[in-house]
PDB file of C-alpha atoms and ligand atoms in Angstrom:
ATOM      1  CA  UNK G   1       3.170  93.344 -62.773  1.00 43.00           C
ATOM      2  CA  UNK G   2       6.503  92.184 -64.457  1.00 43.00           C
ATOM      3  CA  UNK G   3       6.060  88.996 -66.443  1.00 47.00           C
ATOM      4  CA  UNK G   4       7.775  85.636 -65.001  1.00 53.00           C
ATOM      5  CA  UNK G   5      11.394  85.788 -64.700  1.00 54.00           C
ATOM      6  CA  UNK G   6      12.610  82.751 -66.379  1.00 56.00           C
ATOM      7  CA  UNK G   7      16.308  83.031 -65.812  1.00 65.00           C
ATOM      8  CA  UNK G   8      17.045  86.532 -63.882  1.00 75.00           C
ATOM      9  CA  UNK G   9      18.994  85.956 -60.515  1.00 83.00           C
ATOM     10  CA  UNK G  10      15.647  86.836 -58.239  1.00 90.00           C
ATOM     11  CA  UNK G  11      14.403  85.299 -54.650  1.00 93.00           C
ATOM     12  CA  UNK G  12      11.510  83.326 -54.757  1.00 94.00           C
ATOM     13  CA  UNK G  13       8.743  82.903 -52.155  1.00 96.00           C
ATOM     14  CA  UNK G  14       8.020  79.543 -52.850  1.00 95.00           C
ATOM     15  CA  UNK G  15       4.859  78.363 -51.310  1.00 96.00           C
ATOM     16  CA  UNK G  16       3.168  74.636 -50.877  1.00 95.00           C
ATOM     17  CA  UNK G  17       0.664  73.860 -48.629  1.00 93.00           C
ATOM     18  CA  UNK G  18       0.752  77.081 -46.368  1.00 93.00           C
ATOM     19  CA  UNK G  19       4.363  76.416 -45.564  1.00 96.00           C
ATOM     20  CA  UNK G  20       7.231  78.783 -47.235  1.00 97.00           C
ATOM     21  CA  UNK G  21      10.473  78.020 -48.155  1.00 95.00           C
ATOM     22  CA  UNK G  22      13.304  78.950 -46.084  1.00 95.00           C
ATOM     23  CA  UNK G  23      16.923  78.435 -45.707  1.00 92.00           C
ATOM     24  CA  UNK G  24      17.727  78.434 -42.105  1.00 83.00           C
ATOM     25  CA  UNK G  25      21.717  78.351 -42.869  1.00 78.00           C
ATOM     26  CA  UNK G  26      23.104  80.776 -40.936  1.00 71.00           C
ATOM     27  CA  UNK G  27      25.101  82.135 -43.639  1.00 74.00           C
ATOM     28  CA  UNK G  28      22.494  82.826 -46.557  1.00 75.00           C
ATOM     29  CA  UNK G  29      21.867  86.533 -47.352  1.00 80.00           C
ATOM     30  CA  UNK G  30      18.436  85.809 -47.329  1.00 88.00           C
ATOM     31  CA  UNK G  31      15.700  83.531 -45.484  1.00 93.00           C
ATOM     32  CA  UNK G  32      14.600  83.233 -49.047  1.00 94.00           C
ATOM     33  CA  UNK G  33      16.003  80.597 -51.460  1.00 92.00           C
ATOM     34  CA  UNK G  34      17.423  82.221 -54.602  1.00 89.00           C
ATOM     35  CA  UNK G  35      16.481  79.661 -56.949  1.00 82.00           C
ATOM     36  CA  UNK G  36      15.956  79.144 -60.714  1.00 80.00           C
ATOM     37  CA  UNK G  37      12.523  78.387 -61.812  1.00 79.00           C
ATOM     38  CA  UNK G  38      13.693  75.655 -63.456  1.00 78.00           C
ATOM     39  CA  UNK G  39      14.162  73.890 -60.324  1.00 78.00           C
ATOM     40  CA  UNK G  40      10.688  73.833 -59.398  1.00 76.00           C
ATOM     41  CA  UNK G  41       9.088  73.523 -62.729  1.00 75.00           C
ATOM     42  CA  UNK G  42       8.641  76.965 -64.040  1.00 76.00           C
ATOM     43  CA  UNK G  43       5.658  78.199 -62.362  1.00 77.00           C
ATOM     44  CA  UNK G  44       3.232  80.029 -64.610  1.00 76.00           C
ATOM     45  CA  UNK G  45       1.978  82.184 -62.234  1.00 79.00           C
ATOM     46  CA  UNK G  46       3.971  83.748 -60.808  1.00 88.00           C
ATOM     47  CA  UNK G  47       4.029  87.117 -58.658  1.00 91.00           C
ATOM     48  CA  UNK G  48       6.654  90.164 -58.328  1.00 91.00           C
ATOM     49  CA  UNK G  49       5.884  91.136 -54.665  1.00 94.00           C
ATOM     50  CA  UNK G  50       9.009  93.687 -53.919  1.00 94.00           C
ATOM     51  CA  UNK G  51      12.536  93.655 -53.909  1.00 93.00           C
ATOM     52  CA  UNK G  52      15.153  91.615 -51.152  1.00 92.00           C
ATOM     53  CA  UNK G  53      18.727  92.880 -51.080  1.00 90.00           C
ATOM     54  CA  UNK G  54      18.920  95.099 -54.171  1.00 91.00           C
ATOM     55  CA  UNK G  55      17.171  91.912 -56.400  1.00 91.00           C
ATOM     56  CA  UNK G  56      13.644  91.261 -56.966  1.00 92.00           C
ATOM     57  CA  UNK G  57      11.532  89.168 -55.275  1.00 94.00           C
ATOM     58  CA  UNK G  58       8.736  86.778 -56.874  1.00 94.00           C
ATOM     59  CA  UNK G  59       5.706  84.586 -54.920  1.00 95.00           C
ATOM     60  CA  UNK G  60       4.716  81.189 -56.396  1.00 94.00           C
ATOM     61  CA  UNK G  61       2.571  78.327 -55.289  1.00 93.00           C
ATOM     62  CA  UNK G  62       4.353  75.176 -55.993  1.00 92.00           C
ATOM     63  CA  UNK G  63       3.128  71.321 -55.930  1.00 90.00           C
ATOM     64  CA  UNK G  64       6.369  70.607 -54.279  1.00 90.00           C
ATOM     65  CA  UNK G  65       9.435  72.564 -52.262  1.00 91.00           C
ATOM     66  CA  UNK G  66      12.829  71.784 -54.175  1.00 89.00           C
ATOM     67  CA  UNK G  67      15.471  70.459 -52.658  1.00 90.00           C
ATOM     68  CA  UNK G  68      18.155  73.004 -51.446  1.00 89.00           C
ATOM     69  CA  UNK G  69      20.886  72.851 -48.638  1.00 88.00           C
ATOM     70  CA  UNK G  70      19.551  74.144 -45.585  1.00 90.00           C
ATOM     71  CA  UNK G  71      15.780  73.997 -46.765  1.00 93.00           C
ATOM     72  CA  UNK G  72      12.933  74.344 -44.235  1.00 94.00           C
ATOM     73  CA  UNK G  73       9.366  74.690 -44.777  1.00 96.00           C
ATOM     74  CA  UNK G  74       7.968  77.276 -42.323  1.00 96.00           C
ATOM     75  CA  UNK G  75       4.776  78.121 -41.210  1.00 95.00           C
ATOM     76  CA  UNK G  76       4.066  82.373 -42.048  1.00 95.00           C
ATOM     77  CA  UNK G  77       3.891  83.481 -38.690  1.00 90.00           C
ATOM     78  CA  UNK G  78       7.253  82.079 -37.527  1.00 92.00           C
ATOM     79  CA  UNK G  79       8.986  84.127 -40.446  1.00 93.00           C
ATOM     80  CA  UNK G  80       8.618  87.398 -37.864  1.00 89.00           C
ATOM     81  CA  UNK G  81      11.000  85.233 -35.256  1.00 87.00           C
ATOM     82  CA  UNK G  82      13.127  84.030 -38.126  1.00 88.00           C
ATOM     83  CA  UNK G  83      13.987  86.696 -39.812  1.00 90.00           C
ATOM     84  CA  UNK G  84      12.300  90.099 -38.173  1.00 89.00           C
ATOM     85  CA  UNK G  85       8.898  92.905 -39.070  1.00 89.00           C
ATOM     86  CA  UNK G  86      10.514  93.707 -42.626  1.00 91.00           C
ATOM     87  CA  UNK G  87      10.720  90.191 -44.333  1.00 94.00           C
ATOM     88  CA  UNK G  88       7.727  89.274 -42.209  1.00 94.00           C
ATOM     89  CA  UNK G  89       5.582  91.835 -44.465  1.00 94.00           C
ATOM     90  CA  UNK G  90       7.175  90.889 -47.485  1.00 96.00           C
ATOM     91  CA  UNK G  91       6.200  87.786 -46.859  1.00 97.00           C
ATOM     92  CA  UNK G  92       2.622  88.508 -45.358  1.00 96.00           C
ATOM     93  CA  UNK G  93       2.035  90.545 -48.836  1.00 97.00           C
ATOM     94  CA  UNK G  94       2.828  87.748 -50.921  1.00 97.00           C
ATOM     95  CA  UNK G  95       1.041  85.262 -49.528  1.00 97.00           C
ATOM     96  CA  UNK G  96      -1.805  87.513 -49.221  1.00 96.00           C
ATOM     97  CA  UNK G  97      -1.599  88.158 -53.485  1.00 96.00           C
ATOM     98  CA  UNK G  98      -0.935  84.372 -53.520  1.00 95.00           C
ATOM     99  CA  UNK G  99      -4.241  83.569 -52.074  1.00 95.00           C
ATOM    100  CA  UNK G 100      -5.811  86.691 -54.018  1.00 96.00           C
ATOM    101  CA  UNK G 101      -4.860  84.691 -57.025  1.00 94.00           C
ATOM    102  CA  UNK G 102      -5.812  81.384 -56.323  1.00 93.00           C
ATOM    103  CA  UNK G 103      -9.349  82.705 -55.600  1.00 95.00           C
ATOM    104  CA  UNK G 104      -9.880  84.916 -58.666  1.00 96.00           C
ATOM    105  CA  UNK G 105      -9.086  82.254 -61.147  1.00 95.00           C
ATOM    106  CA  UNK G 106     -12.828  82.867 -62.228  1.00 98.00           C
ATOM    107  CA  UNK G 107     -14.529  85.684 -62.664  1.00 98.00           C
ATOM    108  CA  UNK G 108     -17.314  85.937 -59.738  1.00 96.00           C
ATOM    109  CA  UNK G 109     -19.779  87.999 -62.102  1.00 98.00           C
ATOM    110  CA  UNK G 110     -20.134  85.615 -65.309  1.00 98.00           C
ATOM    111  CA  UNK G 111     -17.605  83.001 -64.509  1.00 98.00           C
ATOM    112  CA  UNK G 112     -15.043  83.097 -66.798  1.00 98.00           C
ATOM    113  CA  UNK G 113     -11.761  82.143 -66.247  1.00 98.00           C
ATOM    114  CA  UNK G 114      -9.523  85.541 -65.427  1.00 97.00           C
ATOM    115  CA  UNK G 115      -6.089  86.667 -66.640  1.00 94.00           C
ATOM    116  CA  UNK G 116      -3.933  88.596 -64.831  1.00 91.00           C
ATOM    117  CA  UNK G 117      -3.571  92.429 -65.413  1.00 92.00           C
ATOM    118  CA  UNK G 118       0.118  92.896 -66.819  1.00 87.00           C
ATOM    119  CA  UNK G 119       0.038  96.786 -66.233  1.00 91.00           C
ATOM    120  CA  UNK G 120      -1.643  96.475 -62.660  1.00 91.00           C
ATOM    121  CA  UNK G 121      -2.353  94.280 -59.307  1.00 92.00           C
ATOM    122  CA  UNK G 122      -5.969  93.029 -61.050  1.00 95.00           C
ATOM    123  CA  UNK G 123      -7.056  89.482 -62.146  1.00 95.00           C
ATOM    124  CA  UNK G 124      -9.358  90.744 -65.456  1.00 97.00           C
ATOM    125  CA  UNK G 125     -12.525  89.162 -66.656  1.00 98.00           C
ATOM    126  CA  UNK G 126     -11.943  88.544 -70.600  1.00 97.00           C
ATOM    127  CA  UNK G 127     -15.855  88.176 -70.972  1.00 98.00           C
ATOM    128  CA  UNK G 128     -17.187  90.972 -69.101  1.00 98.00           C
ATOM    129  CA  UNK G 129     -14.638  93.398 -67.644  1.00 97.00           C
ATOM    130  CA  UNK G 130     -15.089  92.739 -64.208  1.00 97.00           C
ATOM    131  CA  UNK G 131     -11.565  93.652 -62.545  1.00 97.00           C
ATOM    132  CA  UNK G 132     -10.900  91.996 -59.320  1.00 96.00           C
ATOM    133  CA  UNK G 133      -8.291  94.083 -56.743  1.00 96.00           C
ATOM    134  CA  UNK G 134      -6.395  92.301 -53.800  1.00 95.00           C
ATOM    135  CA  UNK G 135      -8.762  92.621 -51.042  1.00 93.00           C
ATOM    136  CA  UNK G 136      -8.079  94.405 -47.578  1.00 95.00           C
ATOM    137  CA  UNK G 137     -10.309  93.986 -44.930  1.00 97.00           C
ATOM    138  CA  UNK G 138      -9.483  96.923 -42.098  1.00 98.00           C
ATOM    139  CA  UNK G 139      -9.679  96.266 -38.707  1.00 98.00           C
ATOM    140  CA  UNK G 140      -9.919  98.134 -36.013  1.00 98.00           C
ATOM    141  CA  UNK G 141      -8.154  98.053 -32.476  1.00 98.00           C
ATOM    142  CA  UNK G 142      -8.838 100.132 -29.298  1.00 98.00           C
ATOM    143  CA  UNK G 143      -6.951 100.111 -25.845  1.00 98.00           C
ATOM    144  CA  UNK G 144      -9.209 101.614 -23.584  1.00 98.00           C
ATOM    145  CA  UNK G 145      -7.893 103.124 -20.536  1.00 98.00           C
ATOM    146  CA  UNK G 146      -8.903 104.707 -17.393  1.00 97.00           C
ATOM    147  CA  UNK G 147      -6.061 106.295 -15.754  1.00 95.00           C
ATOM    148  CA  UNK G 148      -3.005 104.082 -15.350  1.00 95.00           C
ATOM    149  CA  UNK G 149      -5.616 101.235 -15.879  1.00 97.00           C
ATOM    150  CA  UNK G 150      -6.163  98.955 -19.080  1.00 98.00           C
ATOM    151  CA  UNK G 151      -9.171  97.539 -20.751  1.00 98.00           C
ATOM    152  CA  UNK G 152      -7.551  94.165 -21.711  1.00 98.00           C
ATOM    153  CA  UNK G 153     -10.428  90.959 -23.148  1.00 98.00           C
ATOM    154  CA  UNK G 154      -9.911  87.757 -24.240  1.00 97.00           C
ATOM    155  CA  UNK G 155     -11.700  86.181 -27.357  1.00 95.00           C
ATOM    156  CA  UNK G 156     -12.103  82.433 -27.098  1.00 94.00           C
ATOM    157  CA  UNK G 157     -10.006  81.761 -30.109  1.00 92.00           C
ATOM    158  CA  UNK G 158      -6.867  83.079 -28.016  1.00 93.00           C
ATOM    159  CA  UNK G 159      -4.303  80.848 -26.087  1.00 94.00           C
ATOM    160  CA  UNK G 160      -5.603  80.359 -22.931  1.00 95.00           C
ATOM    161  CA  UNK G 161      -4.494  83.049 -20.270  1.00 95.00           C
ATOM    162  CA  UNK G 162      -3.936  85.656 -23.164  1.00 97.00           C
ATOM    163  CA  UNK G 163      -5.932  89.049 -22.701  1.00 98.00           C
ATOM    164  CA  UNK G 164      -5.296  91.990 -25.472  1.00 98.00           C
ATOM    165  CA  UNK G 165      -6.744  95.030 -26.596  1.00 98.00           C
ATOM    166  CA  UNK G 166     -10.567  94.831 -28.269  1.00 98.00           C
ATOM    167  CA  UNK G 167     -10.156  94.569 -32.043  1.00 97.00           C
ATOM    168  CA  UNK G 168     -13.495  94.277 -35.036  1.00 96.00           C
ATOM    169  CA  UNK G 169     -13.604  94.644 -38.224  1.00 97.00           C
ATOM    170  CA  UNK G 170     -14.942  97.718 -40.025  1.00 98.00           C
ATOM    171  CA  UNK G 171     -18.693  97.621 -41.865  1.00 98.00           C
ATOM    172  CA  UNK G 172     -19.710  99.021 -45.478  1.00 97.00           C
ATOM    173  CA  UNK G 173     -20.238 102.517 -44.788  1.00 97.00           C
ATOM    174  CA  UNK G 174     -18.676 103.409 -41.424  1.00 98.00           C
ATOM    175  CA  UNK G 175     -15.876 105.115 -40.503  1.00 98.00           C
ATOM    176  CA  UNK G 176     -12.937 104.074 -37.843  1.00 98.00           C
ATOM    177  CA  UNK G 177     -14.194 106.249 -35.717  1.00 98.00           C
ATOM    178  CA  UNK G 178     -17.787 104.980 -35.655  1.00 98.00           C
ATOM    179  CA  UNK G 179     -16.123 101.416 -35.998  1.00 98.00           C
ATOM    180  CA  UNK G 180     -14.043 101.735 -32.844  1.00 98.00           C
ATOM    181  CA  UNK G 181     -16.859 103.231 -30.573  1.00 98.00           C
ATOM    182  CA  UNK G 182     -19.370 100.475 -31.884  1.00 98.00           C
ATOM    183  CA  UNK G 183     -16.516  97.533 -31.437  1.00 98.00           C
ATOM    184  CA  UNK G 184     -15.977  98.654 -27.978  1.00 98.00           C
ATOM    185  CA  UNK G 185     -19.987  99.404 -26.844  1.00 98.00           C
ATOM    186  CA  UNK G 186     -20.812  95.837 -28.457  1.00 97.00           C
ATOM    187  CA  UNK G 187     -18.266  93.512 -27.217  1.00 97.00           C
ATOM    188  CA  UNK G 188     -17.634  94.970 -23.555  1.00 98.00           C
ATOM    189  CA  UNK G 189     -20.668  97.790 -23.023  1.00 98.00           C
ATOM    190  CA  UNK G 190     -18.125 100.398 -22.324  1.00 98.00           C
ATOM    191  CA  UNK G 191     -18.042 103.712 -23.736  1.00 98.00           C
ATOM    192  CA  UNK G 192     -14.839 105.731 -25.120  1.00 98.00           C
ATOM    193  CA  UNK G 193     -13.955 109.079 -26.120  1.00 98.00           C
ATOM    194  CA  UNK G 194     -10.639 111.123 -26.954  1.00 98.00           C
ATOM    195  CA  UNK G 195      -9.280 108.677 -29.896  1.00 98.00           C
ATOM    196  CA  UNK G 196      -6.163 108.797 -30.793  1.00 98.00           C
ATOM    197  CA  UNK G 197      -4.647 106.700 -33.565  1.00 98.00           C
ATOM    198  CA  UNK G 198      -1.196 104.792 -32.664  1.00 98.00           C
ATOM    199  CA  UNK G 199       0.230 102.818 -35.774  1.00 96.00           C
ATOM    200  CA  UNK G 200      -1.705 100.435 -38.352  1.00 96.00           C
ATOM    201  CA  UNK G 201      -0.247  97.024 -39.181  1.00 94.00           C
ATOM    202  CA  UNK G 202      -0.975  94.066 -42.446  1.00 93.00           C
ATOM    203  CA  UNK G 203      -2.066  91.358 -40.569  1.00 92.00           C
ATOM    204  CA  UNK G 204      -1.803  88.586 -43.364  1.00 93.00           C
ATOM    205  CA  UNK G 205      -4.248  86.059 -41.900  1.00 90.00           C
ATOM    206  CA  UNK G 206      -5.819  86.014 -43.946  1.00 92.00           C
ATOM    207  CA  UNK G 207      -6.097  89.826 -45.143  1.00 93.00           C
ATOM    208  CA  UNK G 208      -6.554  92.507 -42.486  1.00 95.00           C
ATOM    209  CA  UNK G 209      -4.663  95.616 -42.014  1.00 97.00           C
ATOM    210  CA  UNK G 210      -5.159  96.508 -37.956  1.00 97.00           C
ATOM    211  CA  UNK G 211      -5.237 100.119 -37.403  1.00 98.00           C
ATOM    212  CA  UNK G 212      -4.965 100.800 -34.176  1.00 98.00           C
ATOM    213  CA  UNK G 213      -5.943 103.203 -31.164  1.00 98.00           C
ATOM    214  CA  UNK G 214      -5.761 104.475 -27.669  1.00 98.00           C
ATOM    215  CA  UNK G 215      -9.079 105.907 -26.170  1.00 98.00           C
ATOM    216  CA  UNK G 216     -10.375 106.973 -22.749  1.00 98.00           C
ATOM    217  CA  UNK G 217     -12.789 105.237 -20.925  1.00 98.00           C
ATOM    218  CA  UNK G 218     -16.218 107.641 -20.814  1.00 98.00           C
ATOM    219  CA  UNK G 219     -19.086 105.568 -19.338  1.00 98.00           C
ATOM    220  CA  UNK G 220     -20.536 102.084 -18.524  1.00 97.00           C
ATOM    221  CA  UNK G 221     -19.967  99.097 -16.863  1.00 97.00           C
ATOM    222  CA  UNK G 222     -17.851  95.924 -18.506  1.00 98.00           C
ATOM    223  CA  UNK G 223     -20.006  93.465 -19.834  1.00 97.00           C
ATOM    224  CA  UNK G 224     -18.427  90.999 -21.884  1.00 96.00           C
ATOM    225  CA  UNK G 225     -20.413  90.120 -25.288  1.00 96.00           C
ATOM    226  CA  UNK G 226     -21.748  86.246 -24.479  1.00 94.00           C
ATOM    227  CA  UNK G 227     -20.266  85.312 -27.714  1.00 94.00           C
ATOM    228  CA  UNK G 228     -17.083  86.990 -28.836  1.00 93.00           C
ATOM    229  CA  UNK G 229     -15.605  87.864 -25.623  1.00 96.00           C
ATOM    230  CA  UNK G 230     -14.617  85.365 -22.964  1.00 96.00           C
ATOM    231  CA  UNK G 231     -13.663  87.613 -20.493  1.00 97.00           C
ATOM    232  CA  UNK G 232     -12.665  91.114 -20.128  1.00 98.00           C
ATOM    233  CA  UNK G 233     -11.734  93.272 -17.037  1.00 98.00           C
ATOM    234  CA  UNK G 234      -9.254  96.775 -15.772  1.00 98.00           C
ATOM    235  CA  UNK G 235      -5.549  95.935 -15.776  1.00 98.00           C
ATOM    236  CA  UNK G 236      -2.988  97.892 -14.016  1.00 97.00           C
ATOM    237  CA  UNK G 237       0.370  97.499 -14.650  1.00 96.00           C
ATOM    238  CA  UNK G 238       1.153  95.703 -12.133  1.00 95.00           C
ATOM    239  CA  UNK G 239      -0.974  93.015 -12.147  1.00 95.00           C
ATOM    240  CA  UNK G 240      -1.382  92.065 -16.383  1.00 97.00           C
ATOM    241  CA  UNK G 241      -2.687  88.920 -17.593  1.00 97.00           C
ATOM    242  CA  UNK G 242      -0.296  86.627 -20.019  1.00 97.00           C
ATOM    243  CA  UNK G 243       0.046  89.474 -23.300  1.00 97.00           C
ATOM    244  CA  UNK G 244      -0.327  88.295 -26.967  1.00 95.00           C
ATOM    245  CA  UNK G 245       3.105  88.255 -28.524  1.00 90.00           C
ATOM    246  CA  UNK G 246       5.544  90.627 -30.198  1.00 87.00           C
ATOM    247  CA  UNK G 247       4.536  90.100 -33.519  1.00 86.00           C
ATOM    248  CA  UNK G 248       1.308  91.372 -32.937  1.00 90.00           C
ATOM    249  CA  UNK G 249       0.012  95.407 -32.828  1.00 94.00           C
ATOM    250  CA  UNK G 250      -2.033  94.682 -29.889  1.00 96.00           C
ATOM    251  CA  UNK G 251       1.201  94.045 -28.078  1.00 96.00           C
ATOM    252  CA  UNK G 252       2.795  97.117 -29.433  1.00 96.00           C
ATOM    253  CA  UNK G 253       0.195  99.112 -28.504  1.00 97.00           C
ATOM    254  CA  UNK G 254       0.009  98.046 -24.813  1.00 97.00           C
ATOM    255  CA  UNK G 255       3.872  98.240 -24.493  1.00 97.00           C
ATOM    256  CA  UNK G 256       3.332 101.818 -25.544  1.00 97.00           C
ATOM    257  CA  UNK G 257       0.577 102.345 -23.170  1.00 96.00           C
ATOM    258  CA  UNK G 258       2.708 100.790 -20.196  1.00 95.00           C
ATOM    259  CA  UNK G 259       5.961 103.110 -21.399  1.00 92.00           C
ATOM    260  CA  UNK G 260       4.095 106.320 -21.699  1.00 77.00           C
ATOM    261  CA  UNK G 261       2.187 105.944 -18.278  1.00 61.00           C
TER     262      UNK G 261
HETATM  263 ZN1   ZN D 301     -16.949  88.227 -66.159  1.00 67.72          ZN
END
């Protein structure tokens, strides 16, 4: 971790109440606001998360956005529209270490207040050693398909009319592989076989990283969990329900199901 930059030219992910500051000015070299602290109070916390355009890039809460030409607070998710995958993730990490950070201000063995690691991503217990990492919670996803057909189910959390692939997160103690049979067997009583791994994905809400897979359909009958899954039938390409959007895996991993046939 470098220490605060107090008066280095750096962009700032400036956070305050889940919204980020942007600059929607068409002709700013970055989404992000290069700032000086001072103009938001020198925050004491905060985080180096990468590097935009050659210069690095820092993550701090704030109390309040300051005032700059062109400034917009903006929701996460609609950074992917604004400004496309890469400064999405750079965003999704730092809010993710922002939110590590706020909730590791005490230690959660003895309950002393924490410091932050200066040689390495870890909020430190003064009192008893207890180091506390950025936590990642994988998840996994499976398209199932039969032939040209597509195992598509819709949780009731989604917008209405949205079906996508069958996603859970992994246990203590199993693998992917166990994970994405037992996901699939519990939430539509449908076994798979033949896994094959596609492309994983951080999914920053709040700390997931998707890893997701194609399988083949090997037994059962679909029969939608009571509680997680709405709904769930066979899709063929020609007849698909409303999809979840770009930004997502699950969409990338249909579209590559639908391109390779
Ligand atoms: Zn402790």
């Amino acid at each position: 971790m470098s220490l605060t930059p107090m008066n280095q030219a750096a962009y700032w992910i400036l956070r305050c109440e889940h919204r980020l500051l942007t600059i929607t000015d068409n002709k700013a070299e970055s989404i992000f606001p290069s700032v000086l602290p001072a103009a938001f109070g020198h925050p004491e916390n905060a985080l180096h998360v990468g590097e935009l355009n050659g210069l690095p890039c820092y993550a701090a809460d704030v109390a309040q956005h300051p005032e700059i030409p062109g400034g917009e607070a903006a929701p996460l998710r609609t950074i992917f529209q604004l400004a496309g995958p890469e400064i999405f993730a750079l965003a999704g990490r730092a809010t993710q270490l922002l939110d590590w950070q706020a909730n590791h201000r005490f230690c959660g063995k003895c309950g002393t207040p924490t410091r932050m690691k200066s040689d390495e991503l870890a909020m430190a217990c003064p009192n008893c050693g207890l180091l506390a990492y950025p936590r990642i919670s994988p998840a996994v996803m499976v398209l199932v398909r039969d032939g040209d057909k597509l195992l598509l189910g819709r949780s009731p959390r989604f917008k209405p009319g949205v079906f996508s692939a069958l996603a859970g997160f992994v246990e203590p103690g199993e693998t992917l592989e166990e994970c994405a049979a037992r996901e699939v067997r519990e939430e539509v009583g449908v076994e798979i076989t033949n896994l094959r791994y596609f492309h994983s994905q951080p999914w920053p809400f709040p700390n997931s990283l998707m890893v997701a897979f194609f399988a083949d359909y090997a037994g059962g009958t679909i029969t939608p969990d009571p509680v997680e899954i709405e709904a769930a039938a066979w899709f063929t390409p020609d007849d698909l329900p409303l999809l979840p959007e770009p930004i997502s895996i699950s969409r990338q991993l249909i579209d590559a199901a639908l391109q390779n046939g």
